[in-house]
Coordinates of C-alpha atoms in Angstrom, one line a residue:
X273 CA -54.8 41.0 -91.7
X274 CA -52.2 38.7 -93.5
X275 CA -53.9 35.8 -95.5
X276 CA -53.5 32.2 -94.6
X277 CA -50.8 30.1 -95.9
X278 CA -51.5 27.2 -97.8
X279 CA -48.5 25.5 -97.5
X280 CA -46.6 22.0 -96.0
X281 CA -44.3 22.2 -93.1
X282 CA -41.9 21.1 -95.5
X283 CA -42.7 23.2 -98.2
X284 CA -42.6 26.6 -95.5
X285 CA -38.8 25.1 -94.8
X286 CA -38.4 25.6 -98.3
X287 CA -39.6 28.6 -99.1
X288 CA -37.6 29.7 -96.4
X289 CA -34.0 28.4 -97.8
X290 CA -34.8 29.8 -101.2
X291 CA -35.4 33.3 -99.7
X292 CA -33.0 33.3 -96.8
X293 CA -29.8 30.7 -97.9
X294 CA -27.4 31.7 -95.8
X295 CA -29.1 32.7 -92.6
X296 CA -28.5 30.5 -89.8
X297 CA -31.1 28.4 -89.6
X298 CA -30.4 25.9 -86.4
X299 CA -27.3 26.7 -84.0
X300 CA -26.2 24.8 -81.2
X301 CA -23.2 27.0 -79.7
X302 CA -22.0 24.2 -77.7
X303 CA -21.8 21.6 -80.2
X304 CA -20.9 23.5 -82.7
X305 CA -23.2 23.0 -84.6
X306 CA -25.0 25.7 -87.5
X307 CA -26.8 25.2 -89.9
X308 CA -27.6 27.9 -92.7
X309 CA -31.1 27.3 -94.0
X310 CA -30.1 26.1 -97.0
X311 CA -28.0 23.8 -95.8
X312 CA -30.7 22.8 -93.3
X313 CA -33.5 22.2 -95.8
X314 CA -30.8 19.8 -97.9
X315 CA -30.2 17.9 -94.6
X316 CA -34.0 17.7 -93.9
X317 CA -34.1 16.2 -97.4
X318 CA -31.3 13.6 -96.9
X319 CA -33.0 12.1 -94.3
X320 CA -36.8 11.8 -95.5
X321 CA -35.0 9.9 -98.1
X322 CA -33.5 7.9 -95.7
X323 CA -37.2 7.2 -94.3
X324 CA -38.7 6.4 -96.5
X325 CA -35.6 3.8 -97.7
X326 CA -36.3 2.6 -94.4
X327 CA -39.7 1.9 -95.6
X328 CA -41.3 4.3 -93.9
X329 CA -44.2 5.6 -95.7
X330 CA -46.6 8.5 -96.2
X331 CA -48.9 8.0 -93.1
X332 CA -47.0 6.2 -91.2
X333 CA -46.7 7.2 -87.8
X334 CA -43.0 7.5 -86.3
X335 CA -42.8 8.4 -82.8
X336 CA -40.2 10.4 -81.1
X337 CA -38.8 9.8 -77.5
X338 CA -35.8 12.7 -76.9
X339 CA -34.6 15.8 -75.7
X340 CA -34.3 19.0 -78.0
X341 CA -31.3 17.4 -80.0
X342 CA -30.6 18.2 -83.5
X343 CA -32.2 15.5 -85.1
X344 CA -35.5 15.9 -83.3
X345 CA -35.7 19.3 -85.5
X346 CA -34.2 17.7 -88.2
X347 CA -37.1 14.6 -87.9
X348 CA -39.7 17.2 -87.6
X349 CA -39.4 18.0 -91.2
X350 CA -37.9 15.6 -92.7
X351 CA -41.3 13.7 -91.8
X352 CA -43.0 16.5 -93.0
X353 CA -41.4 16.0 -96.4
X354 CA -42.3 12.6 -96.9
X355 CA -45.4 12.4 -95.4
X356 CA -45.1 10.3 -92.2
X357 CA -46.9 11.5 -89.3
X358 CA -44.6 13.1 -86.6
X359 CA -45.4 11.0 -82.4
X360 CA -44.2 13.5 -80.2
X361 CA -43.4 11.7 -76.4
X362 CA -42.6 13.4 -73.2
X363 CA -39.2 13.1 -72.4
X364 CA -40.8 12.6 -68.8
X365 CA -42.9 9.3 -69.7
X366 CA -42.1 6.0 -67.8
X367 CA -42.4 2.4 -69.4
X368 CA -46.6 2.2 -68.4
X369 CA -47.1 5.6 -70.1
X370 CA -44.4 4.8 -73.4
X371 CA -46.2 1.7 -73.7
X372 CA -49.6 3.2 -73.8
X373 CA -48.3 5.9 -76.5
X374 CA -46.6 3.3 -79.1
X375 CA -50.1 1.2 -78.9
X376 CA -52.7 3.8 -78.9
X377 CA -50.9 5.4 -81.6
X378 CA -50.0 2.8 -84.0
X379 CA -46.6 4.0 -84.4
X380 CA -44.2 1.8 -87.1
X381 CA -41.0 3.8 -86.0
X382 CA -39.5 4.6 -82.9
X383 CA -36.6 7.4 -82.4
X384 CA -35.0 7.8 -79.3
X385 CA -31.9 9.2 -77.3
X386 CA -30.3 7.1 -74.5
X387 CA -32.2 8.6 -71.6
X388 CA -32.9 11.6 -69.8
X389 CA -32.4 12.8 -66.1
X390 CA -33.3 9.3 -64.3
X391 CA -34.9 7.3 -66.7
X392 CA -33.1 4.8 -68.9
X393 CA -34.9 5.1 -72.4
X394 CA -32.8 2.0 -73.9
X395 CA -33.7 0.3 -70.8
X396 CA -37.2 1.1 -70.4
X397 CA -37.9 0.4 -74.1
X398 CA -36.7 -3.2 -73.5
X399 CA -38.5 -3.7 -70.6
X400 CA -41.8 -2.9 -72.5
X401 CA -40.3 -4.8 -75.8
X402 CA -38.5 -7.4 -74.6
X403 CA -38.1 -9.1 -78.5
X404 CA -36.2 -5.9 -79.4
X405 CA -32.5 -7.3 -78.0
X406 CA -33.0 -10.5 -80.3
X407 CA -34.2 -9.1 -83.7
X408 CA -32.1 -7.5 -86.2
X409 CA -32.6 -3.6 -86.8
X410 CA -36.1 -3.0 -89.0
X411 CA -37.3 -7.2 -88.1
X412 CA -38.9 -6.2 -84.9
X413 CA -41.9 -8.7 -84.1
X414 CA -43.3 -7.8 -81.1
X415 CA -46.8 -9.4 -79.4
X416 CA -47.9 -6.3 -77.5
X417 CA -46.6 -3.3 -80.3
X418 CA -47.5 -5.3 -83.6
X419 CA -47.0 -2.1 -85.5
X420 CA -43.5 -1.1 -84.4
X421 CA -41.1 -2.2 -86.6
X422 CA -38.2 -0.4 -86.7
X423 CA -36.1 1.0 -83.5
X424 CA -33.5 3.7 -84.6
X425 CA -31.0 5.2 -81.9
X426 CA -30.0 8.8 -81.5
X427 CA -26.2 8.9 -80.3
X428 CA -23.0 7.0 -81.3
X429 CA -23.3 3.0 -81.2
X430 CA -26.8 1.5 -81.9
X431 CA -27.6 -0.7 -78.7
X432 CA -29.3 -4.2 -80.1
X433 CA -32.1 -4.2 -81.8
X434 CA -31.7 -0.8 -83.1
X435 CA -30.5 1.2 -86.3
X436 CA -27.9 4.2 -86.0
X437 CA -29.1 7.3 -87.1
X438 CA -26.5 7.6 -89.2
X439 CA -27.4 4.1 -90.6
X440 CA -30.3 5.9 -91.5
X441 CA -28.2 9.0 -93.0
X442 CA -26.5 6.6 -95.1
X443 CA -29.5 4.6 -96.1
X444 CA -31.0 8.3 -98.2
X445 CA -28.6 7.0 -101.4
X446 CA -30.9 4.1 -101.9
X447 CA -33.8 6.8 -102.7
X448 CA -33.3 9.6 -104.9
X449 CA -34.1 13.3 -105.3
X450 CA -36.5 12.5 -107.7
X451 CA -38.5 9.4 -105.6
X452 CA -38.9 12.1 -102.8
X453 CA -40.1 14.7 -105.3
X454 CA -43.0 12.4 -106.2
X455 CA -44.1 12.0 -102.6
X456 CA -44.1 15.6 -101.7
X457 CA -46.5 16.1 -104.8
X458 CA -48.7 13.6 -103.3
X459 CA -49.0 15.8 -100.1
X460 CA -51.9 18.2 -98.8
X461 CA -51.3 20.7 -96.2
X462 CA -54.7 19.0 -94.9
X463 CA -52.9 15.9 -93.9
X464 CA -52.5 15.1 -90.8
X465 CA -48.7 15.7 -89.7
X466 CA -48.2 15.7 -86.0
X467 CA -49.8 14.0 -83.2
X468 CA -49.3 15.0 -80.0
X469 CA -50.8 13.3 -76.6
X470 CA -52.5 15.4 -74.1
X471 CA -54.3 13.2 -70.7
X472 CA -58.0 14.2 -70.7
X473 CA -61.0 13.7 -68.6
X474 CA -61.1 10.1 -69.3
X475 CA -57.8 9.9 -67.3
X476 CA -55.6 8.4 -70.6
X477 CA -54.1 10.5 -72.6
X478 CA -55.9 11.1 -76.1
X479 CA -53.6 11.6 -79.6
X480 CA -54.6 15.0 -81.0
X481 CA -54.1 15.0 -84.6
X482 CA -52.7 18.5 -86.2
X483 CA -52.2 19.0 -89.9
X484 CA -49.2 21.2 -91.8
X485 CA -52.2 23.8 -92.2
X486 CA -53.1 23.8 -88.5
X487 CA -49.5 24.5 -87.2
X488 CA -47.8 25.9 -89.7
X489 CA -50.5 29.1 -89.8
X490 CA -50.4 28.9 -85.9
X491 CA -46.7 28.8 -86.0
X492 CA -46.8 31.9 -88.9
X493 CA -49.4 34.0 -87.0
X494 CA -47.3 33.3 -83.1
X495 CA -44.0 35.2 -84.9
X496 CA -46.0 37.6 -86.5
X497 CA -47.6 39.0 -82.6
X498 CA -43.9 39.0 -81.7
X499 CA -42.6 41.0 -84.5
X500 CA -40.5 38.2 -85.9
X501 CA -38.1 38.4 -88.7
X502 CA -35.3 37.0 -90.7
X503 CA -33.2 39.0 -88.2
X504 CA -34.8 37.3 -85.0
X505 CA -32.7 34.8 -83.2
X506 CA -34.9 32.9 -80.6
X507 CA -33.2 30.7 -77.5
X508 CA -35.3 28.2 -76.9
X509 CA -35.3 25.9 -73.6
X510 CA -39.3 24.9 -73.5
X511 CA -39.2 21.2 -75.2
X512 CA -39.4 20.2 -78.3
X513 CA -42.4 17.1 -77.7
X514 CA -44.4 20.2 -76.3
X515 CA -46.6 22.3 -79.1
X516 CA -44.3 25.3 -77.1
X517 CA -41.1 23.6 -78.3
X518 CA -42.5 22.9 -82.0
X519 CA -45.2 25.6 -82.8
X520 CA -44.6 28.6 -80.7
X521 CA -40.7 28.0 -81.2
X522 CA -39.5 25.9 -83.9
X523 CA -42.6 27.1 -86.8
X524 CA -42.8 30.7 -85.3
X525 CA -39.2 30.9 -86.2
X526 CA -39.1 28.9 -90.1
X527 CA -42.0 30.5 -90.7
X528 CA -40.1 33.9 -91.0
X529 CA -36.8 32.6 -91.5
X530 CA -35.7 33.2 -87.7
X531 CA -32.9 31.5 -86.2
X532 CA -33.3 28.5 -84.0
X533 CA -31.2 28.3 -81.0
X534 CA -32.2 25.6 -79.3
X535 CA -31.2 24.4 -75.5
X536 CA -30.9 20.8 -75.4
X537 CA -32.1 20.2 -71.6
X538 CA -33.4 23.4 -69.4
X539 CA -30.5 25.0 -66.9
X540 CA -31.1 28.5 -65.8
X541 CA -27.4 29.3 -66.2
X542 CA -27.5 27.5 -69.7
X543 CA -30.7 30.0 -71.2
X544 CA -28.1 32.8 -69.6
X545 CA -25.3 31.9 -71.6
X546 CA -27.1 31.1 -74.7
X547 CA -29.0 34.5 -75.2
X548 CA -25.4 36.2 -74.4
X549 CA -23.3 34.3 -76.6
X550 CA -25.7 34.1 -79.7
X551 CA -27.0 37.4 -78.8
X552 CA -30.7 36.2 -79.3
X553 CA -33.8 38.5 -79.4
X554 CA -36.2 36.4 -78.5
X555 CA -36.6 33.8 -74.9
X556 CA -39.5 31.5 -75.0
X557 CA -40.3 29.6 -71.5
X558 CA -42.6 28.5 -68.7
X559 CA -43.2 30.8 -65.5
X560 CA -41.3 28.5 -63.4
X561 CA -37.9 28.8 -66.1
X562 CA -38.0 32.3 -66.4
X563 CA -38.1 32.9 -62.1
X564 CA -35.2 30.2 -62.3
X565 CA -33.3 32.7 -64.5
X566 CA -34.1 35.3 -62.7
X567 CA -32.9 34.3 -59.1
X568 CA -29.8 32.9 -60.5
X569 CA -26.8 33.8 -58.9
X570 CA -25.1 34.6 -62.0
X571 CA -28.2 36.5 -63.4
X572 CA -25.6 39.7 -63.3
X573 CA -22.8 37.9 -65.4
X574 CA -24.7 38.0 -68.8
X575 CA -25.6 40.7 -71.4
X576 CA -29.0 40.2 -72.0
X577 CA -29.7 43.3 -73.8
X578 CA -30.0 41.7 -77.3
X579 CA -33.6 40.4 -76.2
X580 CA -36.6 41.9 -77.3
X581 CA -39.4 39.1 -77.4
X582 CA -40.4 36.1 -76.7
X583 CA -43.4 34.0 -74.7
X584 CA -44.7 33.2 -71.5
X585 CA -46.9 30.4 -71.7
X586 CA -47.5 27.2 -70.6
X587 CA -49.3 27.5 -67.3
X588 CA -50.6 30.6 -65.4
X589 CA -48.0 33.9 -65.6
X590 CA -47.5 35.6 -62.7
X591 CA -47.7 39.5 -63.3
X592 CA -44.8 40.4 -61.1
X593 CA -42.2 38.4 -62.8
X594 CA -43.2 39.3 -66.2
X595 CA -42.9 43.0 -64.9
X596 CA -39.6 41.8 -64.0
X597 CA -38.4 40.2 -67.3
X598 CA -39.7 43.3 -68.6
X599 CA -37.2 45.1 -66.6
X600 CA -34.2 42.9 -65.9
X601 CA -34.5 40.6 -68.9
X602 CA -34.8 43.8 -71.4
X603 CA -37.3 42.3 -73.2
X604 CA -39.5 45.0 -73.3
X605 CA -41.8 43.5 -76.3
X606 CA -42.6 39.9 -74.6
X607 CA -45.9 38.5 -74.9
X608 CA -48.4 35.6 -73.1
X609 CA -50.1 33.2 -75.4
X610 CA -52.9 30.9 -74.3
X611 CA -54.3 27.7 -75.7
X612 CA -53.9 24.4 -75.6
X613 CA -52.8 20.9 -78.0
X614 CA -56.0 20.8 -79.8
X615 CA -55.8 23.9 -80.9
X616 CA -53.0 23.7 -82.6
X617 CA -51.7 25.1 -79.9
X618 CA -52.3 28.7 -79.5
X619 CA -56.0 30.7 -79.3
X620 CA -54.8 34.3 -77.8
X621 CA -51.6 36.4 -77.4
X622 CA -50.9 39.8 -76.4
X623 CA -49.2 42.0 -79.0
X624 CA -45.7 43.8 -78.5
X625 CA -47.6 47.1 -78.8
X626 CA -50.3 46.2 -76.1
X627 CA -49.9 48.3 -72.9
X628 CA -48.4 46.8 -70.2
X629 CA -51.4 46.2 -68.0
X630 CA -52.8 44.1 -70.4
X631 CA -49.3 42.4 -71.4
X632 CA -48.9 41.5 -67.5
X633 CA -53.0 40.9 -66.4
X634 CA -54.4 39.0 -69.7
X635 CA -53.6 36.3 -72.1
X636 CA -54.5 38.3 -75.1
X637 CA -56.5 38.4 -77.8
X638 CA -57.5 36.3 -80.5
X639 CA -54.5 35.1 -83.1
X640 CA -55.6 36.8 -87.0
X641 CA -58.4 34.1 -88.5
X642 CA -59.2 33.1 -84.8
X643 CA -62.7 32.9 -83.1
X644 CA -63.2 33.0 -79.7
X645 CA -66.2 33.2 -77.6
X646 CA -67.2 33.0 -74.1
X647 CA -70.2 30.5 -73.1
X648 CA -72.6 29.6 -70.7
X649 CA -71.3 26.8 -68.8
X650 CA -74.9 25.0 -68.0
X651 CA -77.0 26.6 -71.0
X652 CA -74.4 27.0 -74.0
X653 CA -75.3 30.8 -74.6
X654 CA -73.2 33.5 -75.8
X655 CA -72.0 35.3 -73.1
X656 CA -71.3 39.3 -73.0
X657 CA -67.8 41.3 -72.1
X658 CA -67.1 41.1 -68.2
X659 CA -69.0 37.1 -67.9
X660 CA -67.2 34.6 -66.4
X661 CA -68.0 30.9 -68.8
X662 CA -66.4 28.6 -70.9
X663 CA -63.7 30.2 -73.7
X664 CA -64.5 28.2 -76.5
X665 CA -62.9 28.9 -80.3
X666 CA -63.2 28.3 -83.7
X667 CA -60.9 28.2 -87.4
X668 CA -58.2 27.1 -89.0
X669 CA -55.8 26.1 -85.7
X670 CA -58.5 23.3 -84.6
X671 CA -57.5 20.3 -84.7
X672 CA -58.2 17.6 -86.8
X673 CA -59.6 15.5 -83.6
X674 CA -58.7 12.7 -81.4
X675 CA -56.3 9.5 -82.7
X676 CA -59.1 7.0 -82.7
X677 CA -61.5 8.4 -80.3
X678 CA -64.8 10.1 -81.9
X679 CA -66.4 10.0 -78.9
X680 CA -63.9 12.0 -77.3
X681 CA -63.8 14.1 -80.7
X682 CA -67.5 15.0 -80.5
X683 CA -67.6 16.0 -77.0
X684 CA -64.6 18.5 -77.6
X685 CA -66.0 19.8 -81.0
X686 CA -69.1 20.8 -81.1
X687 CA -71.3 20.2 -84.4
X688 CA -70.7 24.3 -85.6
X689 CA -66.8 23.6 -85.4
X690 CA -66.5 25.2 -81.9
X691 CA -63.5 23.4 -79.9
X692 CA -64.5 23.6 -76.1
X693 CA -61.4 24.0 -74.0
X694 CA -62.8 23.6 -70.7
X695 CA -61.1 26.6 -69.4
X696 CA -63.2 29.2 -67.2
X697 CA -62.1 33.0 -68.9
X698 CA -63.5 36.3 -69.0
X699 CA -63.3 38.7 -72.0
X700 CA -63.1 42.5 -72.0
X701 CA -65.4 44.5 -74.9
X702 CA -62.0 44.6 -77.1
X703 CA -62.0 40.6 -77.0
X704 CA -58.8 40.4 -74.1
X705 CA -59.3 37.5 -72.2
X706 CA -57.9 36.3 -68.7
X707 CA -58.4 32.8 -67.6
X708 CA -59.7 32.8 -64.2
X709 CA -59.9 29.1 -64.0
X710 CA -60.7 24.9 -65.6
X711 CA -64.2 23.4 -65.4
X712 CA -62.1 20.0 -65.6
X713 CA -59.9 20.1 -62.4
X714 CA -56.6 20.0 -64.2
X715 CA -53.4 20.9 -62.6
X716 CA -50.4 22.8 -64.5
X717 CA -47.7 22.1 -62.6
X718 CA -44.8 24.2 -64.5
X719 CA -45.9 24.0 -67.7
X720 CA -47.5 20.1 -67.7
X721 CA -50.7 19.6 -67.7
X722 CA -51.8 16.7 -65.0
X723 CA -55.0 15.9 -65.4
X724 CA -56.5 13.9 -61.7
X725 CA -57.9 11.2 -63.0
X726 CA -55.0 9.9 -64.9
X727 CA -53.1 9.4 -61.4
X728 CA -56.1 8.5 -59.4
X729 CA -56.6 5.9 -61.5
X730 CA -53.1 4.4 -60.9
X731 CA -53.5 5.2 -57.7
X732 CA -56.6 2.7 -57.3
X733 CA -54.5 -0.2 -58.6
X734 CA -53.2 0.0 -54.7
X735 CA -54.1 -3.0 -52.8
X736 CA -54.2 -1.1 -49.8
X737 CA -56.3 2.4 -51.1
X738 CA -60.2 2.3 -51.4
X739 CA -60.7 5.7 -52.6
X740 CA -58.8 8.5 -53.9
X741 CA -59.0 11.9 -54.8
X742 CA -56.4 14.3 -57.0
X743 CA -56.2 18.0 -57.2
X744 CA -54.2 20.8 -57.4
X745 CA -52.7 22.9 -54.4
X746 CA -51.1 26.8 -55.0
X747 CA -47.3 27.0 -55.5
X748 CA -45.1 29.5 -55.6
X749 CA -42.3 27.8 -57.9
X750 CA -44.5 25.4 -60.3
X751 CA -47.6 27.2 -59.9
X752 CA -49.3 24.6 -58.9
X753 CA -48.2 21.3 -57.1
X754 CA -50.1 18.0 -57.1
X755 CA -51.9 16.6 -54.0
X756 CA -53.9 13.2 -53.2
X757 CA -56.5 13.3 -50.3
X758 CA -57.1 8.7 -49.9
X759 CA -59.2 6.7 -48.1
X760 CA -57.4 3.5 -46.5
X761 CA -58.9 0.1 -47.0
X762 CA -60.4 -1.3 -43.5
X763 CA -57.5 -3.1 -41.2
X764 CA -54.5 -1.8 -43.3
X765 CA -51.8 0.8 -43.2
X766 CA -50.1 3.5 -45.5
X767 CA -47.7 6.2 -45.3
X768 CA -47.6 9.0 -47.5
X769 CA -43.8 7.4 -48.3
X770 CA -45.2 4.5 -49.5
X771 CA -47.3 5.7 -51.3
X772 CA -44.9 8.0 -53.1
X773 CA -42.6 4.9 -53.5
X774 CA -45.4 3.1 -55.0
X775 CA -45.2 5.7 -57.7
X776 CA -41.6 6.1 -58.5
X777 CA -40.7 4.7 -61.2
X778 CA -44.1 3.8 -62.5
X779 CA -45.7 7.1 -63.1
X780 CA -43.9 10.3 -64.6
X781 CA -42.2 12.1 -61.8
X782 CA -43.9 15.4 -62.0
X783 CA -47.0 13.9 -61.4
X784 CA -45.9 12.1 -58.3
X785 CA -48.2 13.8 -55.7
X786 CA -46.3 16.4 -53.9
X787 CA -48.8 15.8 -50.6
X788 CA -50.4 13.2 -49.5
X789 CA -53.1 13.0 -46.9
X790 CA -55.3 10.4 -45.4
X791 CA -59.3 11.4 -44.9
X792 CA -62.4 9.6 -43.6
X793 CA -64.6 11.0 -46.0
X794 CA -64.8 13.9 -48.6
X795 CA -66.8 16.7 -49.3
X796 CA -69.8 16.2 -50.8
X797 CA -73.0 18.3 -52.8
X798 CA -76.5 17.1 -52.0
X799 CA -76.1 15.0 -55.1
X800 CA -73.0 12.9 -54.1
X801 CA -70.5 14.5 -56.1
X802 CA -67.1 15.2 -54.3
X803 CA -66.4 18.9 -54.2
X804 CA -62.6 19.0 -55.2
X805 CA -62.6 23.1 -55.0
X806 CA -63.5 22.4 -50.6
X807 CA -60.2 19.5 -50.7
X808 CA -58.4 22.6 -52.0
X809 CA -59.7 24.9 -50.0
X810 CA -59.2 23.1 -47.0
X811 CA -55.6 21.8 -47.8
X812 CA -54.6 25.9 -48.7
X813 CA -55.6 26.6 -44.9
X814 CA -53.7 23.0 -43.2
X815 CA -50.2 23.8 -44.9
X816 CA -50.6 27.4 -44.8
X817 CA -50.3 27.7 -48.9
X818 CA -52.2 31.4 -48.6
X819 CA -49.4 33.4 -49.6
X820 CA -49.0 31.0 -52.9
X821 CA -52.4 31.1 -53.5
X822 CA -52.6 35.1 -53.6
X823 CA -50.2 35.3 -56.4
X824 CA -51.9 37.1 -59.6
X825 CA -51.5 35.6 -62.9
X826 CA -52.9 36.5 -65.7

């Protein structure tokens, strides 16, 4: 079993140029754009100069609002380097949700790109900071953000407010080589790095803090199940603000002096064209991404005989479309990992060696320096092979806990260093696990985790809705598809449009609800609590979702 690495993200990127200068490092094919390593590590350099001339400092925390450009790579490490604490935001967030984030988290720096699919990032960010378009670039006084200082734009031509990034470039001859050296001595691969937001329970999403030593080793030991090597070139599509964009992809690969190929926003056709044209060996993706490459109509077109590896994670796999990536895809040696943000992010993964039965119908085993167990849900004891309880895990991928929150902190980590995920599993005697379902009624609808409470709670901001309940309904595209069963106020009227137009634009999209119905009353156990599994039940049998619902995953 390897040893673990006691190493900075930084200091892995490093490591990495000295041994492996020349290999391409980050390639975008069509930009243009490669990087060799060692020319990736200098660049990674320049600009955690240019941070902290910025005035950026070690533990500062510097949030991120983009698709997977270059520069979000680039930011990844070049906070690493000088210490700042790495915001990752989905690219999917409205203004409620990016407001809540740049609070909650205390963030002093904001990087963003102009906007993605229907939302306006510039706009949106004005609309929750309206000082921005009056203040000069790093003089940013707002009432509701106090800590955000500093606005810096992705793209060519800073809108108002806001500092180019290759202002910031520019600004890395104000600090030299030597300034930097003296803050990365000051660093401890038990800082805190990365902070990524994942919606709990509580219904608001909850910043879980990861240090260099939590993903860095996670990152190491996730290339090291795939076989990864200085010869690997991995496509990846899954984003970037995910732990699968910046663990299982970007770390698995600089931790063995892979190649990055990144894809900056997911197209079927553009994962197929990629892999062909940079003749990658490894695919990283969601269920939902890889049945999209699958059915494309000009799936026969490409060679996609280079592959060899890669993941399925993300949400539930499907065991006949990993049969057929096997098959069609030629990646004979892909695996399934399982875990989730707090842990850094990944607890199990099959192995390229494991027979195919247990590729295709588990999630794995445990990652090298990993615990896992399986407990009783109402009494907390050990369970043996073949029980159904709670997987819960233990070691070095843990996280830190929660920005802010010991509460929340203590009720996920138990007081002998066990993180509880929640998630219903079984284990066979050799420690594989399959997940056979959440004691918390989240939904993973294509790879995002929805959790009900977030969007019932918006939902009970309606004048017109009294109650409301969310869960999840079988699908056979995202896996799983978001439904609201609501009571009406007395004397008023809704439609399920309105309702869905009430979201728009206010919510994330993908946690719009798909259906809507309107109920009298819900289920209930003697006790009074409302039985979500009998909603789901019963909404399987009214829109005739069986046939989704019968679809094996591991």
């Amino acid at each position: 079993m390897s040893s673990i690495l006691d190493v900075t993200v930084g200091g892995m990127l490093e490591e990495m140029a000295r041994r492996f200068p020349a290999n391409d490092a980050l390639v975008y094919p069509d930009r243009g754009l490669r990087y060799s390593y060692a020319e990736f590590d200098a660049l990674c350099d320049r600009i955690a100069r240019g941070l902290l001339a910025l005035g950026v400092k070690k533990g500062d925390h510097v949030a991120i609002w983009a698709t997977n450009v270059p520069e979000w790579v680039v930011l990844q490490f070049a906070t690493a380097k000088m210490g700042a604490v790495l915001v990752t935001v989905n690219t999917n967030y409205k203004s409620s949700e990016l407001e809540y984030i740049l609070q909650q988290s205390d963030a002093t720096c904001l990087f963003l790109v102009q906007g993605f699919k229907d939302t306006d990032y510039v706009a949106t960010l004005n609309e929750v900071v309206p000082e921005l378009a009056g203040s000069r670039p790093g003089q940013l006084a707002c009432a509701r953000l106090p800590y955000l200082k500093q606005v810096v734009f992705i793209g060519g031509g800073a809108p108002a407010g806001m500092l180019a990034f290759a202002e910031l470039e520019a600004l890395a001859d104000q600090v030299s080589p030597a300034q930097l050296a003296q803050v990365k001595a000051t660093l401890d691969p038990q800082d805190v790095i990365n902070m990524q937001y994942t919606s709990g329970t509580t219904g608001f999403p909850k910043g879980v803090m990861l240090t260099h030593h939590n993903i860095v080793n996670n990152g190491y030991n996730i290339g090291e199940c795939m076989r990864f090597s200085e010869q690997d070139r991995l496509c990846i599509p899954v984003p970037f603000f995910h732990c699968f964009g910046c663990v299982l992809a970007v770390l698995a690969c600089v931790t063995h002096g892979s190649t990055m190929v990144p894809v900056e926003t997911f197209s079927a056709e553009a994962v197929l064209k990629t892999v062909a044209a940079e003749r990658c060996t490894a695919l990283h993706g969601v269920p939902t991404m890889f049945i999209a490459e699958l059915e494309h109509p000009a799936f026969d077109k490409y060679d996609l005989t280079s592959l060899r590896s890669g993941i399925m994670a993300g949400s539930p796999c499907p065991i006949e479309v990993m049969k057929r990536v096997i098959r069609d895809m030629h990646a004979t040696e892909i695996t399934i990992a399982y875990g989730q943000t707090e842990s850094s992010p990944v607890i199990t993964q099959t192995r390229t060696d494991d027979p195919i039965e247990l590729r295709v119908a588990t999630v794995g085993r445990a990652l090298p320096h990993v615990e896992v167990k399986i407990v009783d849900i109402e009494t907390g004891a050990t369970l043996p092979p073949g029980k159904q309880g709670e997987l819960c895990t233990r070691g070095y991928h843990v996280m830190k806990g929660y920005y802010k929150m010991p509460e929340a902190t203590a009720a996920a980590i138990d007081g002998d260093g066990w993180l509880h995920t929640g998630d219903l599993a079984v284990m066979d005697e050799n420690g594989y696990c399959k997940i056979t379902g959440r004691i918390k009624n989240m939904i993973i609808r294509g790879g995002e985790n929805i959790y009900p409470r977030e969007i019932e709670e918006f939902l009970y901001t309606h004048p017109a809705i009294s109650d409301v309940q969310v869960y999840g309904v079988p699908d056979r595209k995202f896996g799983e598809e978001v439904m609201a069963a609501i009571k009406i106020k007395e004397g008023v009227q809704l439609t399920e449009d309105e309702v869905k137009a009430f979201c728009k634009g206010r919510i994330a999209n993908y946690k719009i609800p798909r259906y809507v119905r309107f109920v009298d009353e819900y289920p209930m156990t003697a006790s009074g609590k409302i039985q979500k599994f009998k909603l789901r039940e019963m909404a399987i049998r009214e829109l005739q979702l069986e046939e989704a619902a019968a679809i094996e995953t591991a």
